[in-house]
PDB file of C-alpha atoms in Angstrom:
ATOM      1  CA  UNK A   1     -24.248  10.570  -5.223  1.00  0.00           C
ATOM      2  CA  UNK A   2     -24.028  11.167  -1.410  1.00  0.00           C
ATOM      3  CA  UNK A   3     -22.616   7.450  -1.345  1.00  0.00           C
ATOM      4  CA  UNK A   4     -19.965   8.039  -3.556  1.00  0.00           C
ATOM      5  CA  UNK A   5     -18.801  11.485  -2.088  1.00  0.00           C
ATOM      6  CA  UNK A   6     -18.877   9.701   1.156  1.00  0.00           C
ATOM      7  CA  UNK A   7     -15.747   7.151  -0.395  1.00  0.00           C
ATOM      8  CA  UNK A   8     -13.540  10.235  -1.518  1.00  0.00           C
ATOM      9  CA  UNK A   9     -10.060   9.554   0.090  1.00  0.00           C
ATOM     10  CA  UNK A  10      -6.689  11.121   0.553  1.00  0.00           C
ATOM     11  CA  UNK A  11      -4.655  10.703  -2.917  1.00  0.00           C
ATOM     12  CA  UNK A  12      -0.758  12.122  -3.438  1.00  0.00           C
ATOM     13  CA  UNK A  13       1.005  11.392  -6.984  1.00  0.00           C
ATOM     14  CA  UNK A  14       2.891  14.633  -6.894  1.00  0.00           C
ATOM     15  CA  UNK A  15       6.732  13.657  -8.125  1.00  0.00           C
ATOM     16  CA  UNK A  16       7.862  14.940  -4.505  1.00  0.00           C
ATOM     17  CA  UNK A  17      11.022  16.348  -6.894  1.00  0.00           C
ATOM     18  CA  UNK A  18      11.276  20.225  -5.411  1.00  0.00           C
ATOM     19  CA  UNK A  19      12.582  21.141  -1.649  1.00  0.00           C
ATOM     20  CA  UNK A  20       9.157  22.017  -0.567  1.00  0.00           C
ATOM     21  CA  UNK A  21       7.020  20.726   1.444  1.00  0.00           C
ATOM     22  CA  UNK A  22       3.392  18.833  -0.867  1.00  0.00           C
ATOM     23  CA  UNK A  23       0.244  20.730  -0.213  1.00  0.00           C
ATOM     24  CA  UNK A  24      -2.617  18.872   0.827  1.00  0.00           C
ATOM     25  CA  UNK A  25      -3.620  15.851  -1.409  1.00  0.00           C
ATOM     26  CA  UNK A  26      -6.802  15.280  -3.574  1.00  0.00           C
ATOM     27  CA  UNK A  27      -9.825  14.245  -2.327  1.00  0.00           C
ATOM     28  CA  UNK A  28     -10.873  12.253  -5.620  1.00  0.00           C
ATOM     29  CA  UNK A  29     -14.118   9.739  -5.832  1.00  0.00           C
ATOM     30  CA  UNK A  30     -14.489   6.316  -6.365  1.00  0.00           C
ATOM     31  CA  UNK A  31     -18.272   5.960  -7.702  1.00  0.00           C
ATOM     32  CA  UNK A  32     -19.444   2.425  -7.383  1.00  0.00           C
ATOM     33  CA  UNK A  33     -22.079   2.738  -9.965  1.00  0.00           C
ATOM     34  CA  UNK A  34     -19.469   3.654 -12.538  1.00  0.00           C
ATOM     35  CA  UNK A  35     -17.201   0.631 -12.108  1.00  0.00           C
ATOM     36  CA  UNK A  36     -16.254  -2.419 -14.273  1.00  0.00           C
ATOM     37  CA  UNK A  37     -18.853  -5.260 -12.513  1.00  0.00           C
ATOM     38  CA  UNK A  38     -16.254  -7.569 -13.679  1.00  0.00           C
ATOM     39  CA  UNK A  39     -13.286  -5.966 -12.492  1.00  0.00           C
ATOM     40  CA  UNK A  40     -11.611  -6.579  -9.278  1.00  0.00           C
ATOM     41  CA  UNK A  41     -10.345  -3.273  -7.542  1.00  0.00           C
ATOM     42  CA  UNK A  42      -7.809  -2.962  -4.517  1.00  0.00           C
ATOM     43  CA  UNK A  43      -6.735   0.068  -2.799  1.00  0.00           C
ATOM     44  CA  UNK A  44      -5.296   1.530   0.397  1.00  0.00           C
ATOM     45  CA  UNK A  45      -2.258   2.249   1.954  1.00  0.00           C
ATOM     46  CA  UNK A  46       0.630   2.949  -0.048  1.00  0.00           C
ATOM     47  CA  UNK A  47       3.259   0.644   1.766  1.00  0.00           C
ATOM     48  CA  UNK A  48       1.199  -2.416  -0.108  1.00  0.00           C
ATOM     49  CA  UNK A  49       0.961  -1.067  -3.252  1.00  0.00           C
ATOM     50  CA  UNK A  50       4.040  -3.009  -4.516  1.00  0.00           C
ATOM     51  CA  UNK A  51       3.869  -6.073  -3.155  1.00  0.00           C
ATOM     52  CA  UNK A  52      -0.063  -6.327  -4.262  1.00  0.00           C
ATOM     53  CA  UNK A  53       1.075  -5.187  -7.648  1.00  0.00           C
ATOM     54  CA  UNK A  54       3.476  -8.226  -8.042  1.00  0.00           C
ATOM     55  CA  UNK A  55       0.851 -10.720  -6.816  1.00  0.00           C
ATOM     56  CA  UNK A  56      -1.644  -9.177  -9.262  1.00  0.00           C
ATOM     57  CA  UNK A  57       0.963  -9.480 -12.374  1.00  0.00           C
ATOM     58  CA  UNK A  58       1.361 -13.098 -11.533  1.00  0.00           C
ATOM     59  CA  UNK A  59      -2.275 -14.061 -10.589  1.00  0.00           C
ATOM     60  CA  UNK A  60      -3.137 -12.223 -14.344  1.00  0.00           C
ATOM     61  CA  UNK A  61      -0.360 -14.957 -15.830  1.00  0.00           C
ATOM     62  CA  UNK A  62      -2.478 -17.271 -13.941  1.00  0.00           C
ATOM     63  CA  UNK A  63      -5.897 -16.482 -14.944  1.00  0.00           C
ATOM     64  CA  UNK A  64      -5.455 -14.657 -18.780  1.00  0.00           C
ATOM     65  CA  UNK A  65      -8.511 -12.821 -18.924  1.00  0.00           C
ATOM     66  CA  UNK A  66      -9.064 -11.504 -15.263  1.00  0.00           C
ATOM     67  CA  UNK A  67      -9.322  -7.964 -14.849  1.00  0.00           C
ATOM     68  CA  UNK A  68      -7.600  -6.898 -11.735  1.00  0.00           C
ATOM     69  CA  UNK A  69      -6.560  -2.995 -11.060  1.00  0.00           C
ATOM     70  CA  UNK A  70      -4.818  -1.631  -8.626  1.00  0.00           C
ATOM     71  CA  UNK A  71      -5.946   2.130  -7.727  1.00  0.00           C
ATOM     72  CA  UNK A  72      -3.560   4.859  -6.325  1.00  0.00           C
ATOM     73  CA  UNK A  73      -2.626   5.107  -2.805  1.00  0.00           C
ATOM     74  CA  UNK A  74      -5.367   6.564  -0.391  1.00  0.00           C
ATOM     75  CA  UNK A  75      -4.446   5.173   2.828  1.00  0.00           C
ATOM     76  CA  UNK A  76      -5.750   2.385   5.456  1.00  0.00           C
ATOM     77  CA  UNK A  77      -8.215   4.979   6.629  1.00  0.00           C
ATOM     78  CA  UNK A  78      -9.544   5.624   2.930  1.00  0.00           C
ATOM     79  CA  UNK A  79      -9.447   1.837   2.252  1.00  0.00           C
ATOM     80  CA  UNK A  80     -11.870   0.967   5.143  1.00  0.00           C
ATOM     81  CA  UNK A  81     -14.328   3.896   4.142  1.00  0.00           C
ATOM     82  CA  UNK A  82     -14.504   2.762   0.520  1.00  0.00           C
ATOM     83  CA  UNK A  83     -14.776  -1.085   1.460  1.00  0.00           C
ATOM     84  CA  UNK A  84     -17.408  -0.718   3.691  1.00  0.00           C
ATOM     85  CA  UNK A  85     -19.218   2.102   1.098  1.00  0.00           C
ATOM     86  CA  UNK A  86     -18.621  -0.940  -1.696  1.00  0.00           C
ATOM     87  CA  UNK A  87     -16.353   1.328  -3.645  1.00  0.00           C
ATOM     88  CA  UNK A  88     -13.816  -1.507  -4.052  1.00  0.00           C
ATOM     89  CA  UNK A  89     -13.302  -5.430  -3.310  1.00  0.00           C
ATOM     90  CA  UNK A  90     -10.020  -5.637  -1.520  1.00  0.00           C
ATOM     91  CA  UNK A  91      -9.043  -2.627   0.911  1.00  0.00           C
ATOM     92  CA  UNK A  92      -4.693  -2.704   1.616  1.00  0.00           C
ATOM     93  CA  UNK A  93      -3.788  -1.678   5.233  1.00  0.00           C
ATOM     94  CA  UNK A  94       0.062  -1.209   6.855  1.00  0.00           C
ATOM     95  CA  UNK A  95      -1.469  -1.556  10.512  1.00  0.00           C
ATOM     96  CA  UNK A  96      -3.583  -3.273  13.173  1.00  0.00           C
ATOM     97  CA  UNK A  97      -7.310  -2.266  12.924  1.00  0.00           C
ATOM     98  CA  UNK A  98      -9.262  -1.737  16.470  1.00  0.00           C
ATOM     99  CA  UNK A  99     -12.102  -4.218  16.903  1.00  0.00           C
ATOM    100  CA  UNK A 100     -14.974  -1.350  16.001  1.00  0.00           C
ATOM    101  CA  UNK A 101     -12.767  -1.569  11.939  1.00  0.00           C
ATOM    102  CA  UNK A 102     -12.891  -4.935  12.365  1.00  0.00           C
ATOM    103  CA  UNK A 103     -16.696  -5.677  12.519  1.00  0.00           C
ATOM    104  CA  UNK A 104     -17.981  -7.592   9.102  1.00  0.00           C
ATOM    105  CA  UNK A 105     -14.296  -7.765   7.433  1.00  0.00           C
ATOM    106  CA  UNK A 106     -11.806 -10.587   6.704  1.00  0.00           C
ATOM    107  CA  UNK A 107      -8.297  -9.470   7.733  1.00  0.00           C
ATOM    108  CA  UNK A 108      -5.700 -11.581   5.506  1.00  0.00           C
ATOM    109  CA  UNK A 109      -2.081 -10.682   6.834  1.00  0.00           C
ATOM    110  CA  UNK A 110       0.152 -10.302   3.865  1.00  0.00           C
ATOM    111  CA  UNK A 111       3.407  -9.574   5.371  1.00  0.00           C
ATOM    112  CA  UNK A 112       5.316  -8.331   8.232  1.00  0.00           C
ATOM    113  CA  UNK A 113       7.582  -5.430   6.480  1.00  0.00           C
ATOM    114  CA  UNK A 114      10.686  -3.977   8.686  1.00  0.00           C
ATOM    115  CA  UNK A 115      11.424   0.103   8.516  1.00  0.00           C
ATOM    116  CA  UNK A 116      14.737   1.413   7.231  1.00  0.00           C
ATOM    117  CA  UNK A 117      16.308   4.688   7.484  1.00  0.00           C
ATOM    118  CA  UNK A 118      17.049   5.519   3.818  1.00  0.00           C
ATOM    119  CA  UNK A 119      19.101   8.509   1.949  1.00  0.00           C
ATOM    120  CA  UNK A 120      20.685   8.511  -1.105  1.00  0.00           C
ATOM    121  CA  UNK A 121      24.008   6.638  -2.200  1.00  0.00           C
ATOM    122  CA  UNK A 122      25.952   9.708  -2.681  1.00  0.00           C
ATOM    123  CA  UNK A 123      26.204  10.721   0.726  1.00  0.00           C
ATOM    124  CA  UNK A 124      28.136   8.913   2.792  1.00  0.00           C
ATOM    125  CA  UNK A 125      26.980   6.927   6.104  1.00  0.00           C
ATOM    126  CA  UNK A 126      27.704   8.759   9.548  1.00  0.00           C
ATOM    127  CA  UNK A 127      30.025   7.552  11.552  1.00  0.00           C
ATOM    128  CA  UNK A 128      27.602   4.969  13.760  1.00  0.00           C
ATOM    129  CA  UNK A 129      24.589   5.615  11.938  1.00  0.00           C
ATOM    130  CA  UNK A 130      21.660   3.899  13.700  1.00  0.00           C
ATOM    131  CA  UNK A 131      18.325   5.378  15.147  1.00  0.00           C
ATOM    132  CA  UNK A 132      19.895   7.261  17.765  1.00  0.00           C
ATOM    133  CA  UNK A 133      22.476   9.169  15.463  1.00  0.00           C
ATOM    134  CA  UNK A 134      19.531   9.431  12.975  1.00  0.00           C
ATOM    135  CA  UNK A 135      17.281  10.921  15.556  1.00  0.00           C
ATOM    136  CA  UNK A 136      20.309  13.384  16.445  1.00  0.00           C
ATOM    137  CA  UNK A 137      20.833  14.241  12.703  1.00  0.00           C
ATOM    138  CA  UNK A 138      17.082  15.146  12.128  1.00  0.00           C
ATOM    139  CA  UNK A 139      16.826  17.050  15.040  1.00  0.00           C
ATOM    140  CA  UNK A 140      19.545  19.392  14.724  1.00  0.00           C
ATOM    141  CA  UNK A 141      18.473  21.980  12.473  1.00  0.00           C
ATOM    142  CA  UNK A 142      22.781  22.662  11.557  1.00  0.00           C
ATOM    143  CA  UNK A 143      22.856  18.831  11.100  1.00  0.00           C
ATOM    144  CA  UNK A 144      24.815  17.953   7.995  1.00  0.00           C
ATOM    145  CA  UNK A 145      26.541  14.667   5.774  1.00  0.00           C
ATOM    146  CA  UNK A 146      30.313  14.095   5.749  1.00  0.00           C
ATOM    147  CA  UNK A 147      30.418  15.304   2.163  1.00  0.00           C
ATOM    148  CA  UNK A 148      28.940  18.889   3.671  1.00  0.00           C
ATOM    149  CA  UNK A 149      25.387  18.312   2.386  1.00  0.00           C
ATOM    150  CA  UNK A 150      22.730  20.029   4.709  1.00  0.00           C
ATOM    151  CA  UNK A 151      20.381  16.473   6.199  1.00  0.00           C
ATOM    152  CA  UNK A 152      16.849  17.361   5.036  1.00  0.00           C
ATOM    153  CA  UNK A 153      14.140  15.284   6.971  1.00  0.00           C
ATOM    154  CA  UNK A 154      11.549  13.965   4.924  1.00  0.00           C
ATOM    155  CA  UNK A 155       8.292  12.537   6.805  1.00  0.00           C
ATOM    156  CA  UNK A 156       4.925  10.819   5.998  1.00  0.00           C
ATOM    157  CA  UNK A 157       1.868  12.960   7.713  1.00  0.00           C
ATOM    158  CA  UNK A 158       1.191  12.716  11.126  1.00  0.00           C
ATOM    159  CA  UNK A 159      -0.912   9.986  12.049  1.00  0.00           C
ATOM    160  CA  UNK A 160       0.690   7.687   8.511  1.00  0.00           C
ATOM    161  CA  UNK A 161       1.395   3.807   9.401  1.00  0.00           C
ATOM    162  CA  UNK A 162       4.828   4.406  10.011  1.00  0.00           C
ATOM    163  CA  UNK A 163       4.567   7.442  11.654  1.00  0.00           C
ATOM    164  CA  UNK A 164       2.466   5.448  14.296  1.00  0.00           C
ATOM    165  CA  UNK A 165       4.796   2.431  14.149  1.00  0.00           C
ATOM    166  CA  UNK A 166       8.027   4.447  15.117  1.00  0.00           C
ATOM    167  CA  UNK A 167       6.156   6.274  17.817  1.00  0.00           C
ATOM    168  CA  UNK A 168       6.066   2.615  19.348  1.00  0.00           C
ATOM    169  CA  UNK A 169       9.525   1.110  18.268  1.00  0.00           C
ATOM    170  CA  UNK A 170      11.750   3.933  18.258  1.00  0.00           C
ATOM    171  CA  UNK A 171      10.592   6.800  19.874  1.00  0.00           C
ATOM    172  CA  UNK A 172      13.605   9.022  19.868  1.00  0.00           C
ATOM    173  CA  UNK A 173      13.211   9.297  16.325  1.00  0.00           C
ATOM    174  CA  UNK A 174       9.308   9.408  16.385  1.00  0.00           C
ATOM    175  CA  UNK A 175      10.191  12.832  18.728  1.00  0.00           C
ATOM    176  CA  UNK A 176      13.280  14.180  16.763  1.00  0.00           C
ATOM    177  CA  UNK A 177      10.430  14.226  13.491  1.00  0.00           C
ATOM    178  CA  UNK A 178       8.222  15.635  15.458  1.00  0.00           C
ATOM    179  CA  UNK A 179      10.464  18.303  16.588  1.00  0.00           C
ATOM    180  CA  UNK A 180      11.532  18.768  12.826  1.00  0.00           C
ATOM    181  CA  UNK A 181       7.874  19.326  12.530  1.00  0.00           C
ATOM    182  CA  UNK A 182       7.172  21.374  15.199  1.00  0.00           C
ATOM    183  CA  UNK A 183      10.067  23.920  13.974  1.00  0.00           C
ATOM    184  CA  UNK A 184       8.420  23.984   9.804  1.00  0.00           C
ATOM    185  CA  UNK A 185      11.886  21.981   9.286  1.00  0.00           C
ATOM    186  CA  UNK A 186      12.311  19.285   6.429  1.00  0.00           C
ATOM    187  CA  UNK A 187       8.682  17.812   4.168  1.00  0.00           C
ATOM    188  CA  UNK A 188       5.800  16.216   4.861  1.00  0.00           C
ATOM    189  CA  UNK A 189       5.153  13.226   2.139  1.00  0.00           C
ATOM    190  CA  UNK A 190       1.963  11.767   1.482  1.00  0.00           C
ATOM    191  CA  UNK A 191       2.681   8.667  -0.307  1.00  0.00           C
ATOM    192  CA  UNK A 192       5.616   6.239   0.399  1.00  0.00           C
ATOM    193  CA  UNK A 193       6.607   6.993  -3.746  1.00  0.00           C
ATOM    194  CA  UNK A 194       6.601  10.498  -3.309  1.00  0.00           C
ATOM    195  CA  UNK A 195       8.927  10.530  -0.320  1.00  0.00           C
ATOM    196  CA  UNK A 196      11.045   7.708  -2.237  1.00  0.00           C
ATOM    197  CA  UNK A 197      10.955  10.381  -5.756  1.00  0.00           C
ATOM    198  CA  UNK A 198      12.420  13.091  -2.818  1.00  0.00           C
ATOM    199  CA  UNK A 199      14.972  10.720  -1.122  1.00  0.00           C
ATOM    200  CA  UNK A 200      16.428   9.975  -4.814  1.00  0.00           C
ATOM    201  CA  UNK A 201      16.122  14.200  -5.784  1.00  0.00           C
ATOM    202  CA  UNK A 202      16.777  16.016  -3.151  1.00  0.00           C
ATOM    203  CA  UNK A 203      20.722  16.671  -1.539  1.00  0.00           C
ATOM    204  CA  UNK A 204      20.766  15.252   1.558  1.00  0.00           C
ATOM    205  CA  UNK A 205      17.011  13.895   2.117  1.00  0.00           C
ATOM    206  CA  UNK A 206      17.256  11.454   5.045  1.00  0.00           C
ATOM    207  CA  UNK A 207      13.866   9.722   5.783  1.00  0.00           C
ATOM    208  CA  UNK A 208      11.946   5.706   6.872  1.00  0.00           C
ATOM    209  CA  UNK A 209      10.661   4.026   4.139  1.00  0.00           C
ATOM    210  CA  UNK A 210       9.551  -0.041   4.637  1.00  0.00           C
ATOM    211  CA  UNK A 211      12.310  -2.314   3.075  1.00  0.00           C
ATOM    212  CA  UNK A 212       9.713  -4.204   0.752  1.00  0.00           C
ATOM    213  CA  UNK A 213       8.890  -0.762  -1.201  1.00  0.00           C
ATOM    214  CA  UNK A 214      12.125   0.436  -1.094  1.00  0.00           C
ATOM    215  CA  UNK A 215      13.567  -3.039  -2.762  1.00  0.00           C
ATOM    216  CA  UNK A 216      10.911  -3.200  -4.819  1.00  0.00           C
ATOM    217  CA  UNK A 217      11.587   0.267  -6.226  1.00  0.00           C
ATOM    218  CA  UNK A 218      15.257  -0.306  -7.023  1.00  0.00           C
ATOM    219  CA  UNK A 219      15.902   2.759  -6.520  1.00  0.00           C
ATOM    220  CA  UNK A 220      19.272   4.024  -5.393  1.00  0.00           C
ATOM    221  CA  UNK A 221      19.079   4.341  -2.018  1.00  0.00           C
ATOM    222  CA  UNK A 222      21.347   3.076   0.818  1.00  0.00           C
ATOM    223  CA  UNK A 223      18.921   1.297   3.466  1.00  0.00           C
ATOM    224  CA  UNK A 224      19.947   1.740   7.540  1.00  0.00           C
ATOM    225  CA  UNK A 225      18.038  -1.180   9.627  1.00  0.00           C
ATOM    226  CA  UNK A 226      16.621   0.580  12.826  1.00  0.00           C
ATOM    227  CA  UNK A 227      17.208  -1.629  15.784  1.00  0.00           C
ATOM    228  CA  UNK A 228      14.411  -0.588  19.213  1.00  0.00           C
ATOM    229  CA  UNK A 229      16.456   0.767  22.026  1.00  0.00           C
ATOM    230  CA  UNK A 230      15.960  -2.140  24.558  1.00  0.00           C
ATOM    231  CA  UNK A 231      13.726  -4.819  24.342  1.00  0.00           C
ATOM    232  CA  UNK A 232      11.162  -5.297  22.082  1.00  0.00           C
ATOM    233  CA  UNK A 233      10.439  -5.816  18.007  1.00  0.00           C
ATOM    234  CA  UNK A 234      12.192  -3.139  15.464  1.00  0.00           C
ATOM    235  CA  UNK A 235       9.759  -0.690  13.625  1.00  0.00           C
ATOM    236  CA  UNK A 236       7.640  -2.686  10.963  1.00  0.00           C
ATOM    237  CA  UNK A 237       4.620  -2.542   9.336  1.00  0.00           C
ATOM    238  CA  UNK A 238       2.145  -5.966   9.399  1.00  0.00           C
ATOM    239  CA  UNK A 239       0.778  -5.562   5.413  1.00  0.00           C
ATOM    240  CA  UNK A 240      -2.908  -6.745   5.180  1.00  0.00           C
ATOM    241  CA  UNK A 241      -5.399  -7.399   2.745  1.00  0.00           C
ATOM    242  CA  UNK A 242      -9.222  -6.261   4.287  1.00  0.00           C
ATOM    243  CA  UNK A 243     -12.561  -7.623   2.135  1.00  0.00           C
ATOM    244  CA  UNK A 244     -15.935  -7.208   3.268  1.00  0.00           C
ATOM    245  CA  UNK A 245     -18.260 -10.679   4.538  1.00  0.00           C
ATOM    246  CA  UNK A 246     -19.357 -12.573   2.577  1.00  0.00           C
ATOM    247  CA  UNK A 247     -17.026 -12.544  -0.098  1.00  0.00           C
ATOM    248  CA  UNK A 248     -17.630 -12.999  -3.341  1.00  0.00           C
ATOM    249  CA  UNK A 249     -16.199 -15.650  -6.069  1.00  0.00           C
ATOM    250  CA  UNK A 250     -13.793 -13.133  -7.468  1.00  0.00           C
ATOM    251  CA  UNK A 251     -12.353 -11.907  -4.235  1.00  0.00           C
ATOM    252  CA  UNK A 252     -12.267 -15.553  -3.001  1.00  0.00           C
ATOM    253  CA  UNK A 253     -10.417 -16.515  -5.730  1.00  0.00           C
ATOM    254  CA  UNK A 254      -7.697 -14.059  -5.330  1.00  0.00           C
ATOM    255  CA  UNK A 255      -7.506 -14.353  -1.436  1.00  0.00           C
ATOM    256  CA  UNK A 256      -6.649 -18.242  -2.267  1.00  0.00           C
ATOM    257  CA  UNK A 257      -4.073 -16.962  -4.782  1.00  0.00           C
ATOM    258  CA  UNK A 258      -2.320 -14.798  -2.322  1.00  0.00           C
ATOM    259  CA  UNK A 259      -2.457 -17.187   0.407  1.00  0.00           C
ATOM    260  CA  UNK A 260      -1.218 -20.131  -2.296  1.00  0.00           C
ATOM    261  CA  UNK A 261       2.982 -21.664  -1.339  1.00  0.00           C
ATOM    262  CA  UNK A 262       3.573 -20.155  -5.026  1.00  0.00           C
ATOM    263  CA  UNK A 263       2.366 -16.525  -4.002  1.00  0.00           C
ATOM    264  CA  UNK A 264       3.850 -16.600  -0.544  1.00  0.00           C
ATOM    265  CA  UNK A 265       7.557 -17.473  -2.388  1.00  0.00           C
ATOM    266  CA  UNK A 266       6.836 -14.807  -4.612  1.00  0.00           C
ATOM    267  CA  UNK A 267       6.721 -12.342  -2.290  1.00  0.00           C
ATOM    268  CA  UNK A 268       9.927 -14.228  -0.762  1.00  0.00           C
ATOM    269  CA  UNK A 269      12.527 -13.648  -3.473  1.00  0.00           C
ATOM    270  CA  UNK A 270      11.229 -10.544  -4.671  1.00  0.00           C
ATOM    271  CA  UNK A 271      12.069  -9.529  -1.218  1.00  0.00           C
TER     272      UNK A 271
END
């Protein structure tokens, strides 16, 4: 159906395990005529995925019997296009929507998420390591660890969430990726868990990552806060939940869960 093929977003769940760079992602389908009337389905950007998966788990212990899924990562970009085609009930976004994305939607902030520089434990730190040595390591295409590993830059696509939000907060290393880029140096990632699977695999991956999925993930990773130079607010990502107007009973009921003290502490300890 021409309404379905019209919701057909970007999808990545390659293992990101090999020193190569991900060929272009999927273009799979949601078809609303083929979905579960009584099941509730989120999906969008990847830098939610976790934190909306722990709310889910606990608002299932909360209401045995309510089917809740959450679908692969396709993106704020997919997650508007579905919403608005009524491919699924709750759209995740990592970033501000203009006023035109706006138009007939709810936008329920979930969180305000702060970008790390991550790279595996086994390396050890640079000497000084904050954006501007990080923007000098990806850059330099001789650029290696103390331990003599070669740095590999791994990147989201151009245009991604974070991409965007270090373009504003850090721009010296929003121009060193680009450079890395520019030059066919280090890998483009599509999802935030395939460049976490090629942080943890590959010798001397260096790359940002938001501190939620990277805590989340326990995976073992040493995290670098990245401070703006000057004024102004580090790198983040503001985590929202988008549903189309009017909502229905199902979506209302989950909105209230999420927004609920016991949800919001939740997300608290679990980091």
């Amino acid at each position: 159906q021409a309404l379905a093929l019209a919701t057909c977003c970007l999808l990545a769940l390659l293992a990101g395990g090999c020193a190569v760079d991900e060929p272009a992602p999927t273009m799979p389908c949601f078809a609303p005529a083929a979905r579960d009337p009584q099941e509730l389905l989120l999906a969008g950007s990847g830098a939610v995925l976790a934190p909306t998966r722990l709310l889910v788990e606990a608002y299932r212990a909360a209401h045995p019997g309510a089917k809740v899924r959450v679908a692969p990562s396709i993106g704020t970009g997919g997650a508007l296009r579905a919403l608005r085609d009524g491919a699924i009930d709750v759209g995740l976004a990592a970033r501000g929507l203009s006023s035109a994305e706006r138009q007939e939607l709810r936008v329920t902030p979930l969180a305000t998420i702060p970008l790390v520089l991550a790279l595996h434990r086994r390396h050890p730190l640079p000497k000084g390591l904050d954006q501007r040595v990080a923007a000098r390591l990806v850059a330099d295409a001789t650029a290696r660890f103390g331990d003599g590993t070669a740095v590999v830059p791994v990147y989201r696509q151009r245009g991604d969430a974070v991409d965007k939000a270090l373009a504003i907060h850090t721009p010296a290393l929003a121009r060193a990726i680009d450079k890395a880029r520019s030059e066919h140096r280090g890998l483009t990632r599509y999802t935030d868990q395939s460049l976490l699977a090629s942080l943890r695999r590959i010798p001397g991956a260096l790359g940002v990552v938001d501190a939620g999925t990277l805590r989340l993930s326990a995976a073992p990773l040493r995290s670098i806060e990245l401070d703006p130079r000057g004024p102004g607010e580090p790198p983040h990502l503001d985590l929202a939940l988008l549903t189309r107007t009017p909502e229905s009973k199902r979506v209302a009921a989950f909105l209230s869960f999420v927004q609920s003290p016991a949800a919001r502490r939740l997300l608290v300890e679990r980091g």
